[in-house]
């Protein structure tokens, strides 16, 4: 269900202002949102044909696209953060009809021109049941509607699509038509409401086979070993099966689609078995089928339990910085229940901070506090000027929309462990503070010595 905002914040229209995000951060945000680097990409000289490049995509090539030197096409991530409806050879009236049928407007989409006459890209931010969809789910949901209206759905795992905001890609919506710089287009794309795939008729129903509940993400050495194995190949006899898993896991963490991972691992074991596997020489077909089973198991298991690759994990669950933690301690006067609650609100808000209001599901707020305290703490934070609640409300689904008055920091300072934001308050505290440091901050915030002692025991001694 789409969240409503009380007003539509119109983009600035004169004396080009500097976006809230800096150019450096804009590029990082662009890469995080749109770029899938592996295993290949394509370039198109202005007015020329597409040419495939069978190597990972580098930053200079991306910047050349944004500087309109030539166009760059990429494959999709396993969890794409954008969707493109590719419409060719249609009159604008038909395009508007398609937008209406898709329930698209300027709040949840951007209409861009394309290189060919009467061709367009509609750019949106997809979600399904308030969660990130995989590229496979995205295609399964939209493919029937796309076929009916002769629309190509991107991104795809095996066909490249032109990256947004390069040459020939002007904004055509009334409220965005004045935007010329890619940083500004990115800024307003980030502010779009999520587009619920349930808006599409005949929505695909997920069919998943339950797997054993996975443990917490594998220890970090598995990730490192997978990266080293991918680079150097097998290192000892009788290690192929385990090595394949480690490489698959490393590639999954990079958000590479399943089909591409199967091909990458297959090419890797053929070229870098280093003489340590007889199976790849004697029974190559058996090895390839095994890779397919391994990769499908890994991807399906984590998808079923909503465990995401690093980039998707951080953009969906959120992140926080060390200065934020210090401010939370001070604002909450070191009250652990309130600190935990505000920690989750701020953390969830960070990747969505450029939007006007953020909808918070009531169940989510309760999970961060309790049924008896979630409204009480919201009221306290509102009285302190930390947040403002909007007027829109949907019974049994969302609490009132929230706008956070917070001094947001550069996302480069996010607290990460092996590339992933830490999920809970206690583990984040233990990662950045010693007991002595936390004690000093809590006493300074106004907590009693007894309360601080109990909190330290609860956090550091009950692991």
XYZ file of C-alpha atoms in Angstrom:
463
model
C 0.000 0.000 0.000
C 1.360 3.375 -0.970
C 1.912 5.875 1.811
C 0.298 9.268 1.389
C 2.023 12.542 2.087
C 0.118 15.638 3.010
C 1.741 17.766 0.303
C 3.829 17.181 -2.775
C 7.209 18.821 -2.364
C 7.890 20.537 -5.676
C 11.490 20.561 -6.929
C 13.266 23.891 -6.907
C 12.746 25.741 -10.174
C 15.185 28.628 -10.235
C 18.775 29.468 -9.314
C 19.876 25.844 -9.225
C 20.394 24.924 -5.610
C 22.939 22.496 -4.266
C 21.259 19.167 -3.428
C 21.287 18.026 0.177
C 23.768 15.337 -0.824
C 27.217 16.445 -1.984
C 28.492 15.530 -5.483
C 30.812 12.916 -3.957
C 28.003 11.378 -1.977
C 25.717 11.680 -4.988
C 28.049 9.449 -6.981
C 28.225 6.892 -4.185
C 24.433 6.956 -3.914
C 24.151 6.539 -7.683
C 26.484 3.535 -7.664
C 24.681 1.984 -4.715
C 21.292 2.390 -6.405
C 21.933 1.537 -10.039
C 25.251 -0.239 -10.531
C 25.831 -3.972 -10.892
C 29.507 -4.227 -11.821
C 29.891 -7.933 -12.631
C 30.635 -9.752 -14.840
C 30.180 -7.447 -17.847
C 28.609 -4.251 -19.152
C 28.098 -2.502 -22.497
C 28.918 0.923 -23.927
C 27.291 2.862 -26.763
C 29.131 5.746 -28.414
C 26.826 8.664 -29.122
C 25.040 7.699 -32.329
C 26.840 4.341 -32.500
C 25.996 0.683 -31.740
C 26.150 -1.087 -28.388
C 29.451 -2.887 -27.680
C 29.850 -5.505 -24.948
C 32.712 -5.242 -22.475
C 33.498 -8.552 -20.766
C 35.007 -7.132 -17.605
C 33.747 -5.543 -14.374
C 32.385 -2.013 -14.610
C 34.698 0.675 -13.184
C 33.968 4.132 -11.758
C 35.554 6.103 -14.649
C 33.196 4.413 -17.116
C 30.180 5.258 -14.929
C 31.319 8.886 -14.684
C 31.734 9.035 -18.469
C 28.075 7.995 -18.788
C 26.975 10.683 -16.335
C 29.097 13.240 -18.185
C 27.294 12.203 -21.413
C 30.478 11.123 -23.207
C 28.834 7.816 -24.139
C 26.089 5.564 -22.758
C 26.627 2.613 -20.441
C 24.367 -0.426 -20.079
C 24.358 -2.715 -17.032
C 22.838 -5.938 -15.815
C 20.556 -5.977 -12.783
C 21.301 -6.788 -9.167
C 19.665 -9.746 -7.467
C 17.725 -7.192 -5.408
C 17.342 -4.210 -7.770
C 16.629 -0.831 -6.192
C 15.023 0.514 -9.348
C 12.827 -0.609 -12.203
C 12.603 0.722 -15.762
C 9.570 0.384 -18.007
C 11.113 0.597 -21.476
C 8.541 1.976 -23.935
C 9.421 2.185 -27.641
C 7.700 3.923 -30.557
C 4.618 5.221 -28.701
C 2.811 8.527 -28.724
C 2.804 10.444 -25.456
C -0.931 9.881 -24.983
C -0.347 6.125 -24.897
C 2.491 6.607 -22.422
C 0.151 8.474 -20.074
C -2.432 5.678 -20.449
C 0.211 3.147 -19.459
C 1.177 5.242 -16.423
C -2.465 5.403 -15.373
C -2.885 1.630 -15.673
C 0.280 1.116 -13.637
C -0.944 3.675 -11.056
C 2.117 5.818 -11.656
C 2.428 9.548 -11.080
C 5.138 12.052 -10.209
C 5.145 10.919 -6.584
C 6.315 7.395 -7.402
C 7.944 7.580 -10.856
C 10.009 9.671 -13.263
C 9.415 9.802 -17.032
C 12.615 10.122 -19.073
C 13.233 10.506 -22.784
C 15.331 7.971 -24.668
C 17.662 8.110 -27.661
C 15.090 6.954 -30.219
C 12.116 9.163 -31.185
C 8.874 8.489 -29.277
C 10.709 6.184 -26.862
C 10.741 6.547 -23.098
C 11.937 5.109 -19.821
C 9.680 5.214 -16.758
C 11.819 4.965 -13.652
C 10.447 3.758 -10.303
C 11.473 2.227 -6.962
C 9.826 -1.202 -6.582
C 8.794 -2.974 -3.392
C 6.656 -6.007 -2.705
C 4.806 -6.477 0.587
C 6.970 -3.643 1.953
C 10.155 -5.601 1.216
C 12.751 -5.501 -1.566
C 11.831 -7.796 -4.498
C 14.377 -9.997 -6.234
C 14.971 -9.419 -9.925
C 13.199 -12.724 -10.610
C 10.130 -11.682 -8.617
C 10.110 -8.269 -10.298
C 10.082 -9.883 -13.731
C 7.489 -12.499 -12.791
C 5.086 -9.865 -11.488
C 5.474 -7.375 -14.330
C 6.126 -9.607 -17.327
C 2.463 -10.370 -18.117
C 1.480 -6.719 -17.882
C 4.552 -5.779 -19.881
C 3.754 -8.305 -22.611
C 0.169 -7.061 -22.807
C 1.307 -3.485 -23.398
C 4.493 -4.291 -25.382
C 6.763 -2.928 -22.633
C 10.202 -4.285 -21.758
C 10.819 -4.616 -18.013
C 14.312 -3.878 -16.699
C 16.709 -4.500 -15.098
C 17.322 -8.057 -16.258
C 19.971 -10.554 -15.230
C 21.196 -11.349 -18.756
C 20.373 -8.229 -20.857
C 21.833 -4.800 -20.193
C 19.786 -1.619 -19.869
C 21.017 1.941 -20.338
C 21.836 3.560 -16.999
C 19.641 6.530 -16.021
C 20.514 10.227 -16.208
C 22.990 10.105 -19.092
C 22.809 11.424 -22.658
C 19.357 11.750 -24.276
C 17.654 11.220 -20.898
C 15.732 14.383 -20.124
C 13.058 14.492 -17.433
C 9.627 14.950 -19.043
C 7.322 15.220 -16.023
C 6.107 18.767 -15.362
C 7.627 18.906 -11.879
C 10.993 17.500 -12.996
C 11.368 18.946 -16.515
C 13.733 21.721 -15.378
C 16.254 19.273 -13.877
C 19.414 19.117 -15.999
C 22.221 17.870 -13.765
C 22.360 14.156 -12.954
C 22.882 14.961 -9.247
C 19.537 16.767 -9.168
C 17.736 13.986 -11.019
C 19.205 11.457 -8.579
C 18.153 13.574 -5.601
C 14.531 13.620 -6.728
C 14.567 9.953 -7.679
C 15.697 9.093 -4.149
C 12.736 11.075 -2.800
C 10.172 9.066 -4.797
C 7.652 6.952 -2.900
C 8.160 3.216 -3.249
C 6.032 1.637 -5.943
C 4.092 -1.350 -4.635
C 4.123 -4.213 -7.131
C 0.735 -5.232 -5.740
C -0.655 -2.366 -7.858
C -0.206 -4.595 -10.892
C -3.126 -6.856 -11.716
C -2.632 -10.650 -11.738
C 0.211 -10.253 -9.298
C 2.523 -13.226 -9.214
C 2.142 -15.349 -6.084
C 5.374 -16.389 -4.460
C 5.863 -20.144 -4.185
C 8.779 -21.022 -1.967
C 9.882 -24.301 -0.461
C 10.755 -23.947 3.234
C 14.375 -24.532 4.147
C 16.021 -25.004 7.491
C 16.223 -21.697 9.316
C 19.697 -20.365 8.537
C 22.185 -19.438 11.204
C 23.346 -15.866 11.398
C 25.354 -14.815 8.360
C 28.459 -16.893 7.883
C 31.589 -15.776 9.755
C 33.512 -13.070 7.958
C 36.385 -15.415 7.050
C 34.010 -17.277 4.682
C 33.474 -14.035 2.778
C 37.213 -13.371 2.622
C 37.982 -16.940 1.573
C 35.369 -16.753 -1.165
C 36.932 -13.595 -2.562
C 40.440 -15.124 -2.473
C 39.273 -18.375 -4.053
C 37.588 -16.456 -6.865
C 40.862 -14.698 -7.562
C 43.317 -17.572 -7.152
C 41.310 -20.782 -7.670
C 41.392 -24.084 -5.772
C 44.257 -24.457 -3.312
C 44.091 -28.141 -2.324
C 42.590 -31.514 -3.364
C 39.063 -32.534 -2.334
C 38.048 -28.896 -1.756
C 35.906 -28.167 -4.823
C 32.447 -28.500 -3.239
C 33.249 -26.304 -0.233
C 35.134 -23.798 -2.385
C 32.173 -23.486 -4.751
C 29.928 -22.642 -1.816
C 32.335 -19.967 -0.565
C 32.558 -18.346 -3.989
C 28.773 -18.477 -4.396
C 28.344 -16.897 -0.968
C 30.831 -14.138 -1.798
C 28.979 -13.356 -5.046
C 25.585 -13.422 -3.301
C 26.863 -10.815 -0.851
C 27.694 -8.650 -3.903
C 24.019 -8.808 -5.015
C 24.765 -10.563 -8.326
C 21.760 -12.380 -9.875
C 21.511 -16.138 -9.538
C 21.881 -16.975 -13.242
C 25.036 -14.877 -13.535
C 26.506 -16.435 -10.393
C 26.017 -19.946 -11.790
C 27.872 -18.954 -14.952
C 30.647 -17.141 -13.072
C 31.305 -20.114 -10.774
C 31.170 -22.543 -13.684
C 33.754 -20.533 -15.646
C 35.835 -20.140 -12.501
C 36.071 -23.846 -11.701
C 36.870 -24.694 -15.332
C 39.701 -22.175 -15.519
C 41.035 -22.181 -11.955
C 40.726 -25.729 -10.601
C 44.566 -25.704 -10.618
C 44.667 -29.488 -11.089
C 43.002 -30.104 -7.709
C 39.724 -31.511 -9.073
C 39.355 -34.634 -11.168
C 35.572 -34.208 -11.402
C 35.769 -31.066 -13.535
C 37.898 -32.985 -16.046
C 36.032 -36.314 -15.995
C 32.447 -35.232 -15.263
C 32.016 -31.538 -16.167
C 28.252 -31.827 -16.672
C 27.833 -33.247 -13.170
C 29.880 -30.379 -11.737
C 27.751 -27.768 -13.498
C 24.518 -29.309 -12.198
C 25.976 -29.331 -8.718
C 26.837 -25.630 -8.995
C 23.248 -24.917 -10.050
C 21.894 -26.798 -7.012
C 24.303 -25.106 -4.610
C 23.611 -21.602 -5.888
C 19.836 -22.122 -6.014
C 19.851 -23.410 -2.442
C 21.853 -20.436 -1.135
C 19.743 -17.840 -2.940
C 16.388 -19.451 -2.152
C 17.236 -19.975 1.517
C 18.198 -16.373 2.151
C 15.310 -15.021 0.072
C 12.819 -17.115 2.041
C 14.048 -15.694 5.351
C 14.446 -12.105 4.086
C 18.208 -12.081 4.549
C 19.658 -9.688 1.986
C 23.000 -8.997 0.297
C 25.031 -6.222 1.898
C 23.843 -3.272 -0.163
C 20.163 -4.272 0.063
C 20.499 -5.045 3.778
C 21.846 -1.548 4.450
C 19.367 0.296 2.240
C 16.334 -1.621 3.580
C 17.141 -2.090 7.275
C 19.072 1.167 7.525
C 22.315 2.208 9.164
C 23.620 4.642 11.751
C 26.866 6.449 12.604
C 28.903 6.791 15.787
C 28.023 10.494 16.300
C 24.340 9.495 16.079
C 24.844 7.027 18.908
C 26.341 9.726 21.100
C 23.392 12.036 20.354
C 20.897 9.256 21.098
C 22.505 8.635 24.480
C 22.315 12.354 25.309
C 18.740 12.891 24.040
C 17.413 9.842 25.895
C 19.387 10.587 29.069
C 20.845 7.077 28.768
C 17.450 5.388 29.248
C 18.075 2.057 27.539
C 14.469 1.436 26.336
C 14.301 4.923 24.838
C 17.784 4.666 23.333
C 16.903 1.362 21.713
C 13.689 2.844 20.284
C 15.296 6.005 18.922
C 18.236 3.980 17.587
C 15.894 1.937 15.376
C 13.876 4.964 14.244
C 17.006 6.872 13.191
C 18.619 3.784 11.647
C 15.501 3.020 9.575
C 15.249 6.662 8.515
C 18.803 7.116 7.210
C 18.474 5.544 3.726
C 15.047 7.219 3.331
C 16.023 10.606 4.742
C 15.523 12.569 1.516
C 11.780 11.868 1.436
C 9.221 14.202 2.951
C 7.657 11.783 5.484
C 8.490 8.150 6.208
C 5.736 5.622 7.027
C 6.522 3.392 10.011
C 4.532 0.189 10.334
C 2.934 -0.015 13.777
C 4.213 -3.565 14.263
C 7.730 -2.335 13.594
C 7.431 0.405 16.200
C 6.056 -2.075 18.721
C 8.908 -4.517 18.030
C 11.368 -1.753 18.908
C 9.605 -0.980 22.192
C 6.300 -2.480 23.377
C 2.538 -2.064 22.948
C 2.427 0.107 26.056
C 5.379 2.376 25.275
C 5.650 2.887 21.503
C 3.183 5.822 21.464
C 4.427 7.175 24.760
C 7.994 7.426 23.480
C 6.846 8.937 20.162
C 5.008 11.623 22.111
C 8.119 12.322 24.187
C 10.298 12.616 21.104
C 7.754 14.885 19.433
C 7.644 17.156 22.493
C 11.422 17.417 22.350
C 11.280 18.414 18.681
C 13.072 15.277 17.503
C 10.296 14.234 15.165
C 7.023 15.363 13.651
C 4.101 13.081 12.852
C 2.102 13.591 9.658
C -1.664 13.581 9.345
C -2.138 10.528 7.083
C -2.992 7.272 8.811
C -3.956 3.784 7.687
C -5.595 1.568 10.310
C -3.778 -1.660 11.198
C -0.971 -0.929 8.770
C 0.958 2.242 9.481
C 1.396 4.549 12.378
C 1.301 8.200 11.383
C 4.025 9.170 8.960
C 7.143 10.526 10.636
C 9.487 13.336 9.684
C 12.678 13.238 11.710
C 14.453 16.447 12.742
C 17.950 15.031 12.952
C 21.472 16.130 12.058
C 22.159 13.387 9.537
C 25.771 12.479 8.910
C 27.612 11.326 5.812
C 26.652 7.731 5.039
C 30.356 6.950 4.597
C 30.543 7.064 8.395
C 27.962 4.276 8.819
C 28.794 1.674 11.448
C 29.343 -1.530 9.458
C 30.679 -4.960 10.257
C 32.175 -6.587 7.161
C 30.116 -4.294 4.971
C 26.803 -4.766 6.793
C 24.993 -2.444 9.188
C 24.688 -3.943 12.668
C 21.072 -4.880 13.368
C 20.525 -4.109 17.041
C 21.342 -1.478 19.615
C 23.376 -3.652 21.990
C 25.694 -5.063 19.318
C 26.227 -1.591 17.871
C 27.173 -0.250 21.315
C 29.627 -3.106 21.885
C 31.214 -2.550 18.483
C 32.012 1.139 19.052
C 32.323 1.661 22.832
C 34.209 0.051 25.678
C 32.261 -0.254 28.960
C 34.267 2.654 30.370
C 33.431 4.881 27.394
C 29.732 4.069 27.581
C 29.720 4.646 31.329
C 31.214 8.124 30.875
C 28.681 9.057 28.173
C 25.731 7.745 30.187
C 26.731 9.603 33.365
C 27.243 12.777 31.353
C 23.722 12.332 29.904
C 22.278 12.360 33.425
C 21.803 8.693 34.298
C 22.357 7.553 37.890
C 25.367 5.416 38.774
C 23.071 2.511 39.648
C 21.199 2.722 36.322
C 24.484 2.896 34.429
C 25.858 -0.109 36.291
C 22.768 -2.181 35.483
C 22.866 -1.100 31.829
C 26.527 -2.038 31.451
C 25.847 -5.422 32.990
C 22.872 -5.956 30.688
C 24.789 -5.022 27.542
C 28.269 -6.409 28.136
C 27.691 -9.351 30.476
C 24.607 -10.983 28.967
C 25.973 -11.708 25.495
